[in-house]
């Protein structure tokens, strides 16, 4: 099944900060737009199996060595809809413990069509 | 096996022993000022719970100041082959209950001088705790730098009763000084009175035994606060020692903190590890009074969850009513060497170094 590209939606259906949940061969997948780049995550949180991609797409406080708040990564983070775990949409990394990762898929766009590679 | 008692109380017959170490305004205040009780009582805001029997062991009845030592030597140090006893004072910790931080600072300074001059020379097994009043963090830092280099001082000590959780930046000058002098920061049960008005959540309980069992609540708050405010990011080598606050609650607290941190990491972006990882690296707990379930296995499973073999340190709380002896300490046999002394030699680096030097002779 590797190497398959599934057309899932139109590129302009997904604007920055407004992810779209699509069906990919029976799997629920979230399609995200970060600054015009497209990304896909399996809509299952590795924590408790909740609908990861239905939480807010947002930025968050950046790691710092000082006692301060630096907001960044605008639109590059999704907070799981149930327990709020934050994941980097591009890599799938869980921000509080990068040993844990959400499942990512490669995405390509051609003529306003978004394809998820599985 | 090396035995280190991390909580050995050196009493005074009365607080007037401090007179030679007070001067000027503070001496006048101490001599002529209002007191908590008759002449000889230590100025402090007393807790609202009175132990119905007084809280020392009934078989320990020194009549003179010197007997405080001779009885301790006979019934504790010699009896249980204690190699090192860390003196934790007694009433001096209660200075933290006073509203006047300057007076509190003068009193703990006097105590420190008294301990160094009149207790530590009595026995080579004694190691000292430098007591500070957390109500005056800058004065505390100054005191830590003043005498924190003494070769037999092994930690900085404050009451666990405090006006705010210990991770608050208000207290950070204390940790900066501790880190500079290479000393752990320890808190010991006490200081529940006066300005430290919130030792029990939901309001004051009624009975002494009931209250005493609940006082670990405050320690939970301090541990969470020290971690959340990033004290162990700012000072990664700082040990925080929690004395006489129970231990079986630690795994439960860590499970809860880790779960919440995973969801709301963004509130404290200065943290680089899970709360439980900071706890394992930087926080140590003394055993007494070790929880006493009907089935020891229940306790031991819990202690395993906090890596008790490496995070617990033996304490007797001599001469108090809930004293734990070396012989009756109910811990897994294969952990005894670490808990009775091995862990303390690592946490109290100055003690570890002097012990290693002695052993090499």
Short mmCIF file of C-alpha atoms in Angstrom, two decimals:
data_model
loop_
_atom_site.label_atom_id
_atom_site.label_comp_id
_atom_site.label_asym_id
_atom_site.label_seq_id
_atom_site.Cartn_x
_atom_site.Cartn_y
_atom_site.Cartn_z
CA UNK A 1 0.00 0.00 0.00
CA UNK A 2 3.00 2.30 0.04
CA UNK A 3 3.35 5.02 -2.49
CA UNK A 4 -0.36 5.60 -2.87
CA UNK A 5 -1.53 9.22 -3.24
CA UNK A 6 -5.10 9.93 -2.28
CA UNK A 7 -6.83 13.13 -3.32
CA UNK A 8 -8.57 14.45 -0.21
CA UNK A 9 -9.73 18.04 -0.74
CA UNK A 10 -9.11 21.32 -2.50
CA UNK A 11 -6.18 23.42 -1.30
CA UNK A 12 -8.37 26.45 -0.82
CA UNK A 13 -10.67 24.42 1.46
CA UNK A 14 -7.92 24.63 4.08
CA UNK A 15 -6.79 28.05 5.22
CA UNK A 16 -4.10 28.74 7.84
CA UNK A 17 -5.53 28.04 11.26
CA UNK A 18 -8.58 26.22 9.88
CA UNK A 19 -7.79 22.55 9.47
CA UNK A 20 -10.01 20.15 7.63
CA UNK A 21 -10.80 16.59 8.67
CA UNK A 22 -10.88 14.22 5.69
CA UNK A 23 -11.35 10.51 5.09
CA UNK A 24 -8.35 8.67 3.66
CA UNK A 25 -9.23 5.08 2.83
CA UNK A 26 -11.34 4.89 5.99
CA UNK A 27 -8.83 6.73 8.19
CA UNK A 28 -9.70 10.08 9.71
CA UNK A 29 -6.91 12.54 8.88
CA UNK A 30 -6.47 16.25 9.62
CA UNK A 31 -5.19 18.50 6.83
CA UNK A 32 -3.44 21.66 8.02
CA UNK A 33 -2.21 24.77 6.27
CA UNK A 34 0.79 26.49 7.85
CA UNK A 35 1.75 29.61 5.92
CA UNK A 36 0.72 28.03 2.63
CA UNK A 37 2.44 24.69 3.34
CA UNK A 38 0.20 21.63 3.72
CA UNK A 39 0.53 18.92 6.38
CA UNK A 40 -1.46 15.89 7.47
CA UNK A 41 -1.82 14.11 10.83
CA UNK A 42 -3.71 10.97 11.70
CA UNK A 43 -6.75 12.14 13.67
CA UNK A 44 -5.92 9.89 16.61
CA UNK A 45 -4.01 11.18 19.60
CA UNK A 46 -1.23 8.83 20.82
CA UNK A 47 -2.27 9.71 24.37
CA UNK A 48 -5.82 8.42 24.68
CA UNK A 49 -7.01 7.98 21.12
CA UNK A 50 -9.04 11.19 20.99
CA UNK A 51 -9.69 13.24 17.84
CA UNK A 52 -6.32 14.97 17.86
CA UNK A 53 -6.91 17.15 14.80
CA UNK A 54 -10.19 18.62 15.99
CA UNK A 55 -8.50 20.75 18.66
CA UNK A 56 -7.30 24.31 18.01
CA UNK A 57 -4.52 24.96 15.48
CA UNK A 58 -2.45 27.64 17.16
CA UNK A 59 0.93 28.85 18.36
CA UNK A 60 2.38 28.36 21.80
CA UNK A 61 5.02 29.52 24.26
CA UNK A 62 8.54 28.72 23.09
CA UNK A 63 11.07 26.88 25.21
CA UNK A 64 13.22 29.40 26.99
CA UNK A 65 16.02 29.55 29.51
CA UNK A 66 14.47 32.54 31.24
CA UNK A 67 11.40 33.25 33.26
CA UNK A 68 9.48 34.66 30.31
CA UNK A 69 6.84 33.99 27.67
CA UNK A 70 7.75 34.06 24.00
CA UNK A 71 4.81 33.24 21.76
CA UNK A 72 5.73 31.58 18.50
CA UNK A 73 5.12 28.72 16.07
CA UNK A 74 1.93 30.43 14.95
CA UNK A 75 -0.43 27.84 13.35
CA UNK A 76 2.28 25.14 13.64
CA UNK A 77 0.77 23.47 16.72
CA UNK A 78 -2.40 21.51 17.26
CA UNK A 79 -3.78 20.98 20.76
CA UNK A 80 -5.59 17.67 21.05
CA UNK A 81 -9.31 18.20 21.36
CA UNK A 82 -9.62 16.30 24.65
CA UNK A 83 -6.63 16.70 26.97
CA UNK A 84 -4.79 19.52 25.26
CA UNK A 85 -1.55 17.77 24.43
CA UNK A 86 0.38 20.01 22.02
CA UNK A 87 1.86 18.51 18.85
CA UNK A 88 4.10 20.05 16.23
CA UNK A 89 1.96 19.61 13.11
CA UNK A 90 5.03 19.33 10.83
CA UNK A 91 6.89 16.59 12.71
CA UNK A 92 4.13 15.13 14.88
CA UNK A 93 6.33 15.64 17.96
CA UNK A 94 4.59 16.01 21.32
CA UNK A 95 6.00 19.22 22.74
CA UNK A 96 6.21 18.09 26.37
CA UNK A 97 7.98 14.81 25.60
CA UNK A 98 9.40 14.33 22.13
CA UNK A 99 9.66 10.58 22.56
CA UNK A 100 5.95 10.61 21.79
CA UNK A 101 4.86 11.36 18.23
CA UNK A 102 1.58 11.69 16.40
CA UNK A 103 1.40 9.91 13.04
CA UNK A 104 2.19 12.24 10.13
CA UNK A 105 1.62 11.75 6.40
CA UNK A 106 3.39 13.31 3.50
CA UNK A 107 1.22 15.78 1.56
CA UNK A 108 1.49 17.23 -1.91
CA UNK A 109 -0.56 19.81 -3.78
CA UNK A 110 -1.19 19.84 -7.48
CA UNK A 111 -3.57 22.17 -9.34
CA UNK A 112 -5.42 23.08 -6.14
CA UNK A 113 -5.83 19.40 -5.20
CA UNK A 114 -4.38 18.16 -1.91
CA UNK A 115 -2.99 14.61 -1.90
CA UNK A 116 -2.13 12.54 1.15
CA UNK A 117 0.57 9.91 0.60
CA UNK A 118 0.03 6.62 2.38
CA UNK B 1 27.36 0.77 56.40
CA UNK B 2 27.36 4.52 57.01
CA UNK B 3 24.41 5.83 59.02
CA UNK B 4 23.40 9.45 58.61
CA UNK B 5 20.50 10.76 60.67
CA UNK B 6 19.08 13.63 58.65
CA UNK B 7 16.83 14.96 61.40
CA UNK B 8 18.30 15.10 64.90
CA UNK B 9 16.96 17.86 67.13
CA UNK B 10 19.35 19.76 69.36
CA UNK B 11 17.22 21.39 72.00
CA UNK B 12 17.83 24.25 74.32
CA UNK B 13 16.74 24.24 77.95
CA UNK B 14 15.46 27.71 77.37
CA UNK B 15 15.85 30.29 74.63
CA UNK B 16 17.98 32.53 76.85
CA UNK B 17 20.94 30.52 75.60
CA UNK B 18 20.74 32.92 72.65
CA UNK B 19 21.48 36.00 74.77
CA UNK B 20 25.25 36.00 74.14
CA UNK B 21 24.55 36.00 70.42
CA UNK B 22 22.14 38.93 70.33
CA UNK B 23 23.05 42.57 70.68
CA UNK B 24 21.70 46.10 70.52
CA UNK B 25 18.10 46.51 69.57
CA UNK B 26 17.51 42.81 69.10
CA UNK B 27 18.87 41.94 72.54
CA UNK B 28 16.61 44.57 74.13
CA UNK B 29 13.71 43.23 72.14
CA UNK B 30 14.48 39.68 73.28
CA UNK B 31 15.00 40.62 76.95
CA UNK B 32 12.37 43.27 77.49
CA UNK B 33 10.01 42.72 74.60
CA UNK B 34 6.81 40.76 74.69
CA UNK B 35 7.18 36.99 74.50
CA UNK B 36 5.07 34.00 73.62
CA UNK B 37 5.40 32.64 77.17
CA UNK B 38 7.47 33.22 80.31
CA UNK B 39 11.13 34.28 80.32
CA UNK B 40 13.10 31.75 78.33
CA UNK B 41 10.44 31.14 75.71
CA UNK B 42 11.30 31.74 72.07
CA UNK B 43 9.37 34.52 70.33
CA UNK B 44 7.11 33.00 67.71
CA UNK B 45 3.52 32.76 66.56
CA UNK B 46 2.41 29.44 67.93
CA UNK B 47 0.41 26.89 65.96
CA UNK B 48 -3.22 26.37 66.88
CA UNK B 49 -2.79 22.66 67.75
CA UNK B 50 -1.29 21.65 71.08
CA UNK B 51 0.10 18.16 71.44
CA UNK B 52 -1.78 16.73 74.42
CA UNK B 53 1.41 15.20 75.84
CA UNK B 54 4.10 17.56 74.64
CA UNK B 55 5.88 16.11 71.67
CA UNK B 56 9.07 14.60 73.01
CA UNK B 57 9.65 10.98 73.87
CA UNK B 58 8.66 10.49 77.51
CA UNK B 59 11.90 8.65 78.34
CA UNK B 60 14.07 11.63 77.44
CA UNK B 61 14.15 14.14 80.28
CA UNK B 62 17.26 16.31 80.33
CA UNK B 63 17.46 18.65 83.31
CA UNK B 64 20.45 20.70 82.24
CA UNK B 65 21.58 22.03 78.90
CA UNK B 66 24.48 19.56 78.84
CA UNK B 67 22.16 16.62 79.43
CA UNK B 68 20.44 17.40 76.15
CA UNK B 69 23.67 16.17 74.61
CA UNK B 70 24.59 13.36 77.00
CA UNK B 71 21.17 11.75 76.79
CA UNK B 72 21.14 12.09 72.99
CA UNK B 73 24.57 10.46 72.89
CA UNK B 74 23.52 7.55 75.08
CA UNK B 75 20.00 6.89 73.80
CA UNK B 76 20.48 7.72 70.17
CA UNK B 77 23.94 8.32 68.70
CA UNK B 78 25.80 5.52 70.53
CA UNK B 79 22.82 3.21 70.84
CA UNK B 80 22.28 3.07 67.06
CA UNK B 81 25.86 3.64 65.86
CA UNK B 82 24.93 6.85 64.09
CA UNK B 83 27.93 8.02 62.05
CA UNK B 84 26.64 11.52 61.39
CA UNK B 85 23.73 13.40 62.89
CA UNK B 86 22.46 16.47 61.10
CA UNK B 87 21.29 18.91 63.73
CA UNK B 88 17.99 20.47 62.81
CA UNK B 89 17.49 22.76 65.81
CA UNK B 90 14.04 23.03 67.13
CA UNK B 91 12.16 26.21 68.02
CA UNK B 92 14.50 28.40 65.98
CA UNK B 93 12.64 27.27 62.86
CA UNK B 94 9.57 29.00 64.25
CA UNK B 95 11.11 32.43 63.69
CA UNK B 96 9.43 32.20 60.28
CA UNK B 97 6.08 32.77 61.99
CA UNK B 98 6.94 36.30 63.12
CA UNK B 99 5.60 39.24 61.16
CA UNK B 100 8.83 41.20 61.70
CA UNK B 101 11.39 39.70 59.29
CA UNK B 102 14.25 41.70 60.81
CA UNK B 103 13.66 40.24 64.26
CA UNK B 104 13.23 36.77 62.78
CA UNK B 105 16.56 37.18 60.98
CA UNK B 106 18.33 38.32 64.18
CA UNK B 107 16.94 35.31 66.07
CA UNK B 108 18.00 32.69 63.53
CA UNK B 109 21.45 34.27 63.27
CA UNK B 110 21.77 33.98 67.06
CA UNK B 111 20.64 30.37 66.87
CA UNK B 112 23.21 29.57 64.18
CA UNK B 113 25.99 31.06 66.29
CA UNK B 114 24.80 29.14 69.35
CA UNK B 115 24.69 25.88 67.41
CA UNK B 116 28.14 26.40 65.91
CA UNK B 117 29.70 27.42 69.22
CA UNK B 118 27.89 25.22 71.70
CA UNK B 119 26.60 22.12 69.93
CA UNK B 120 28.90 21.28 67.05
CA UNK B 121 32.09 21.06 69.18
CA UNK B 122 30.44 18.50 71.49
CA UNK B 123 30.66 15.60 69.08
CA UNK B 124 32.49 15.00 65.82
CA UNK B 125 29.41 13.23 64.48
CA UNK B 126 27.46 16.49 64.43
CA UNK B 127 26.78 18.33 61.19
CA UNK B 128 24.91 21.60 61.18
CA UNK B 129 21.86 23.06 59.46
CA UNK B 130 22.04 26.78 58.91
CA UNK B 131 18.57 28.03 59.82
CA UNK B 132 17.10 30.94 57.92
CA UNK B 133 13.85 32.84 58.12
CA UNK B 134 12.13 32.68 54.74
CA UNK B 135 10.33 35.92 55.56
CA UNK B 136 13.60 37.74 54.84
CA UNK B 137 15.12 36.16 51.70
CA UNK B 138 17.82 38.81 51.32
CA UNK B 139 18.83 38.51 54.98
CA UNK B 140 18.78 34.73 54.56
CA UNK B 141 21.07 34.95 51.53
CA UNK B 142 23.44 37.16 53.48
CA UNK B 143 23.49 34.66 56.36
CA UNK B 144 24.10 31.76 53.95
CA UNK B 145 27.09 33.60 52.48
CA UNK B 146 28.30 34.63 55.96
CA UNK B 147 28.57 31.17 57.53
CA UNK B 148 27.62 28.78 54.73
CA UNK B 149 31.29 28.04 54.14
CA UNK B 150 31.72 26.45 57.58
CA UNK B 151 33.10 22.96 56.90
CA UNK B 152 30.54 21.25 59.16
CA UNK B 153 27.47 23.11 57.92
CA UNK B 154 25.77 20.82 55.42
CA UNK B 155 22.45 22.45 54.55
CA UNK B 156 20.24 25.52 54.74
CA UNK B 157 17.02 24.90 56.63
CA UNK B 158 13.64 26.67 56.80
CA UNK B 159 10.27 25.74 58.23
CA UNK B 160 7.77 24.12 55.89
CA UNK B 161 5.20 26.60 57.15
CA UNK B 162 5.64 29.67 54.95
CA UNK B 163 3.65 32.60 53.66
CA UNK B 164 3.76 31.46 50.08
CA UNK B 165 4.88 28.39 48.14
CA UNK B 166 8.65 28.08 48.07
CA UNK B 167 9.02 28.21 44.29
CA UNK B 168 7.89 31.85 44.31
CA UNK B 169 10.59 34.18 42.94
CA UNK B 170 10.37 36.04 46.28
CA UNK B 171 12.54 33.25 47.69
CA UNK B 172 15.01 32.93 44.83
CA UNK B 173 17.78 34.94 46.53
CA UNK B 174 17.93 32.05 49.04
CA UNK B 175 18.51 29.46 46.33
CA UNK B 176 21.04 31.60 44.57
CA UNK B 177 23.06 31.76 47.80
CA UNK B 178 22.60 28.01 48.42
CA UNK B 179 23.85 27.23 44.94
CA UNK B 180 26.79 29.57 45.37
CA UNK B 181 27.81 27.91 48.64
CA UNK B 182 27.06 24.38 47.40
CA UNK B 183 24.43 23.71 50.07
CA UNK B 184 21.06 21.95 49.75
CA UNK B 185 17.93 23.86 50.73
CA UNK B 186 15.82 21.89 53.20
CA UNK B 187 12.42 22.41 54.75
CA UNK B 188 11.31 20.77 57.99
CA UNK B 189 7.79 20.36 59.30
CA UNK B 190 7.01 23.36 61.48
CA UNK B 191 6.22 27.06 61.42
CA UNK B 192 2.48 26.59 61.33
CA UNK B 193 1.39 29.72 63.09
CA UNK B 194 1.65 33.48 63.08
CA UNK B 195 2.02 34.81 59.56
CA UNK B 196 2.15 31.29 58.12
CA UNK B 197 -1.57 30.98 58.30
CA UNK B 198 -2.37 28.31 55.72
CA UNK B 199 -0.80 25.00 56.76
CA UNK B 200 -4.05 23.08 56.23
CA UNK B 201 -6.21 23.44 53.15
CA UNK B 202 -9.94 24.03 53.74
CA UNK B 203 -9.27 25.62 57.11
CA UNK B 204 -7.94 24.58 60.48
CA UNK B 205 -8.55 21.02 61.63
CA UNK B 206 -9.31 20.25 65.28
CA UNK B 207 -7.06 17.62 66.84
CA UNK B 208 -3.29 17.32 66.99
CA UNK B 209 -3.04 13.79 65.58
CA UNK B 210 -5.47 14.64 62.82
CA UNK B 211 -3.57 17.79 61.90
CA UNK B 212 -0.13 16.22 62.11
CA UNK B 213 -1.18 13.59 59.56
CA UNK B 214 -2.33 16.33 57.19
CA UNK B 215 0.69 18.62 57.36
CA UNK B 216 2.28 16.98 54.27
CA UNK B 217 -0.28 19.03 52.30
CA UNK B 218 1.99 22.02 52.65
CA UNK B 219 5.01 20.05 51.49
CA UNK B 220 3.14 18.95 48.37
CA UNK B 221 2.52 22.59 47.55
CA UNK B 222 6.17 23.49 48.03
CA UNK B 223 7.45 20.61 45.89
CA UNK B 224 5.03 21.46 43.07
CA UNK B 225 5.92 25.15 43.31
CA UNK B 226 9.70 24.62 43.29
CA UNK B 227 9.36 22.53 40.14
CA UNK B 228 6.81 24.75 38.36
CA UNK B 229 8.72 27.98 38.91
CA UNK B 230 11.83 26.45 37.37
CA UNK B 231 14.04 26.59 40.46
CA UNK B 232 15.79 23.45 39.22
CA UNK B 233 16.34 24.95 35.78
CA UNK B 234 17.93 28.04 37.30
CA UNK B 235 20.00 25.99 39.73
CA UNK B 236 20.25 22.47 38.28
CA UNK B 237 22.59 21.20 41.00
CA UNK B 238 20.44 22.41 43.90
CA UNK B 239 19.04 19.70 46.14
CA UNK B 240 15.72 20.40 47.86
CA UNK B 241 15.34 18.22 50.95
CA UNK B 242 11.89 17.68 52.44
CA UNK B 243 12.12 16.63 56.08
CA UNK B 244 9.40 15.02 58.18
CA UNK B 245 6.62 15.51 55.69
CA UNK B 246 5.86 11.87 54.87
CA UNK B 247 6.75 10.23 51.56
CA UNK B 248 3.98 7.96 50.26
CA UNK B 249 2.20 10.94 48.68
CA UNK B 250 5.09 11.69 46.35
CA UNK B 251 4.25 9.26 43.50
CA UNK B 252 0.62 10.37 43.47
CA UNK B 253 1.63 14.03 43.27
CA UNK B 254 4.12 13.32 40.47
CA UNK B 255 1.56 11.38 38.46
CA UNK B 256 -0.83 14.30 38.74
CA UNK B 257 1.78 16.96 37.97
CA UNK B 258 3.09 15.07 34.95
CA UNK B 259 -0.41 14.62 33.55
CA UNK B 260 -1.26 18.29 33.93
CA UNK B 261 2.08 19.48 32.63
CA UNK B 262 1.66 17.42 29.47
CA UNK B 263 -1.56 19.29 28.73
CA UNK B 264 -0.49 22.76 29.83
CA UNK B 265 3.25 22.88 29.29
CA UNK B 266 2.82 26.30 27.72
CA UNK B 267 2.16 27.89 31.11
CA UNK B 268 5.76 27.22 32.18
CA UNK B 269 7.89 27.24 29.01
CA UNK B 270 11.11 27.33 31.06
CA UNK B 271 10.69 23.69 32.05
CA UNK B 272 12.65 21.21 29.92
CA UNK B 273 11.66 17.97 31.66
CA UNK B 274 8.60 16.39 33.24
CA UNK B 275 7.88 17.41 36.84
CA UNK B 276 8.67 13.89 38.02
CA UNK B 277 12.08 14.09 36.33
CA UNK B 278 12.97 17.24 38.25
CA UNK B 279 11.74 15.58 41.43
CA UNK B 280 13.92 12.52 40.84
CA UNK B 281 16.95 14.67 40.06
CA UNK B 282 16.65 17.46 42.62
CA UNK B 283 14.30 16.55 45.46
CA UNK B 284 15.06 14.20 48.35
CA UNK B 285 12.74 13.11 51.14
CA UNK B 286 13.59 11.96 54.64
CA UNK B 287 11.86 8.87 55.91
CA UNK B 288 10.53 9.78 59.32
CA UNK B 289 7.66 9.40 60.05
CA UNK B 290 7.51 6.64 57.45
CA UNK B 291 3.93 5.63 56.68
CA UNK B 292 2.85 2.42 58.42
CA UNK B 293 0.40 0.34 56.38
CA UNK B 294 -0.78 -3.00 57.71
CA UNK B 295 0.97 -4.62 54.74
CA UNK B 296 4.49 -3.27 54.13
CA UNK B 297 4.31 -4.42 50.53
CA UNK B 298 1.76 -1.69 49.83
CA UNK B 299 4.20 0.93 51.05
CA UNK B 300 7.15 -0.59 49.24
CA UNK B 301 5.35 -0.61 45.89
CA UNK B 302 4.63 3.07 46.37
CA UNK B 303 8.21 3.85 47.33
CA UNK B 304 9.41 1.96 44.28
CA UNK B 305 7.33 4.33 42.14
CA UNK B 306 9.40 7.25 43.46
CA UNK B 307 12.70 5.39 43.14
CA UNK B 308 12.88 5.38 46.93
CA UNK B 309 16.15 3.51 46.88
CA UNK B 310 17.75 6.68 45.53
CA UNK B 311 15.45 9.45 46.75
CA UNK B 312 14.93 8.63 50.43
CA UNK B 313 17.23 9.45 53.33
CA UNK B 314 16.98 8.13 56.86
CA UNK B 315 15.83 10.47 59.64
CA UNK B 316 15.03 9.66 63.24
CA UNK B 317 13.43 12.91 64.46
CA UNK B 318 15.11 12.32 67.82
CA UNK B 319 13.74 12.98 70.47
CA UNK B 320 10.16 13.32 69.30
CA UNK B 321 7.09 11.21 69.99
CA UNK B 322 7.07 9.70 66.50
CA UNK B 323 10.79 8.76 66.50
CA UNK B 324 11.93 6.11 63.98
CA UNK B 325 14.93 4.03 65.05
CA UNK B 326 17.54 2.61 62.70
CA UNK B 327 16.67 -0.92 63.76
CA UNK B 328 12.95 -0.76 63.19
CA UNK B 329 12.91 1.18 59.93
CA UNK B 330 10.62 -0.79 57.62
CA UNK B 331 12.27 -0.39 54.21
CA UNK B 332 13.33 -3.06 51.70
CA UNK B 333 16.53 -4.68 53.05
CA UNK B 334 18.40 -4.13 49.79
CA UNK B 335 17.75 -0.39 49.99
CA UNK B 336 19.15 0.03 53.53
CA UNK B 337 22.66 1.01 52.59
CA UNK B 338 21.45 3.82 50.32
CA UNK B 339 18.70 5.09 52.58
CA UNK B 340 20.54 4.87 55.88
CA UNK B 341 23.49 6.88 54.62
CA UNK B 342 24.58 6.43 51.01
CA UNK B 343 22.07 8.88 49.57
CA UNK B 344 22.83 11.50 52.23
CA UNK B 345 26.54 11.34 51.41
CA UNK B 346 25.65 12.33 47.84
CA UNK B 347 23.15 15.07 48.71
CA UNK B 348 25.30 16.60 51.44
CA UNK B 349 28.33 16.92 49.21
CA UNK B 350 30.45 18.51 51.91
CA UNK B 351 29.73 15.58 54.21
CA UNK B 352 30.35 13.09 51.40
CA UNK B 353 33.74 14.66 50.70
CA UNK B 354 34.83 14.78 54.36
CA UNK B 355 33.63 11.22 54.88
CA UNK B 356 35.58 10.01 51.84
CA UNK B 357 38.68 11.83 53.06
CA UNK B 358 38.37 10.19 56.50
CA UNK B 359 37.80 6.78 54.97
CA UNK B 360 40.94 7.19 52.86
CA UNK B 361 43.12 7.89 55.91
#
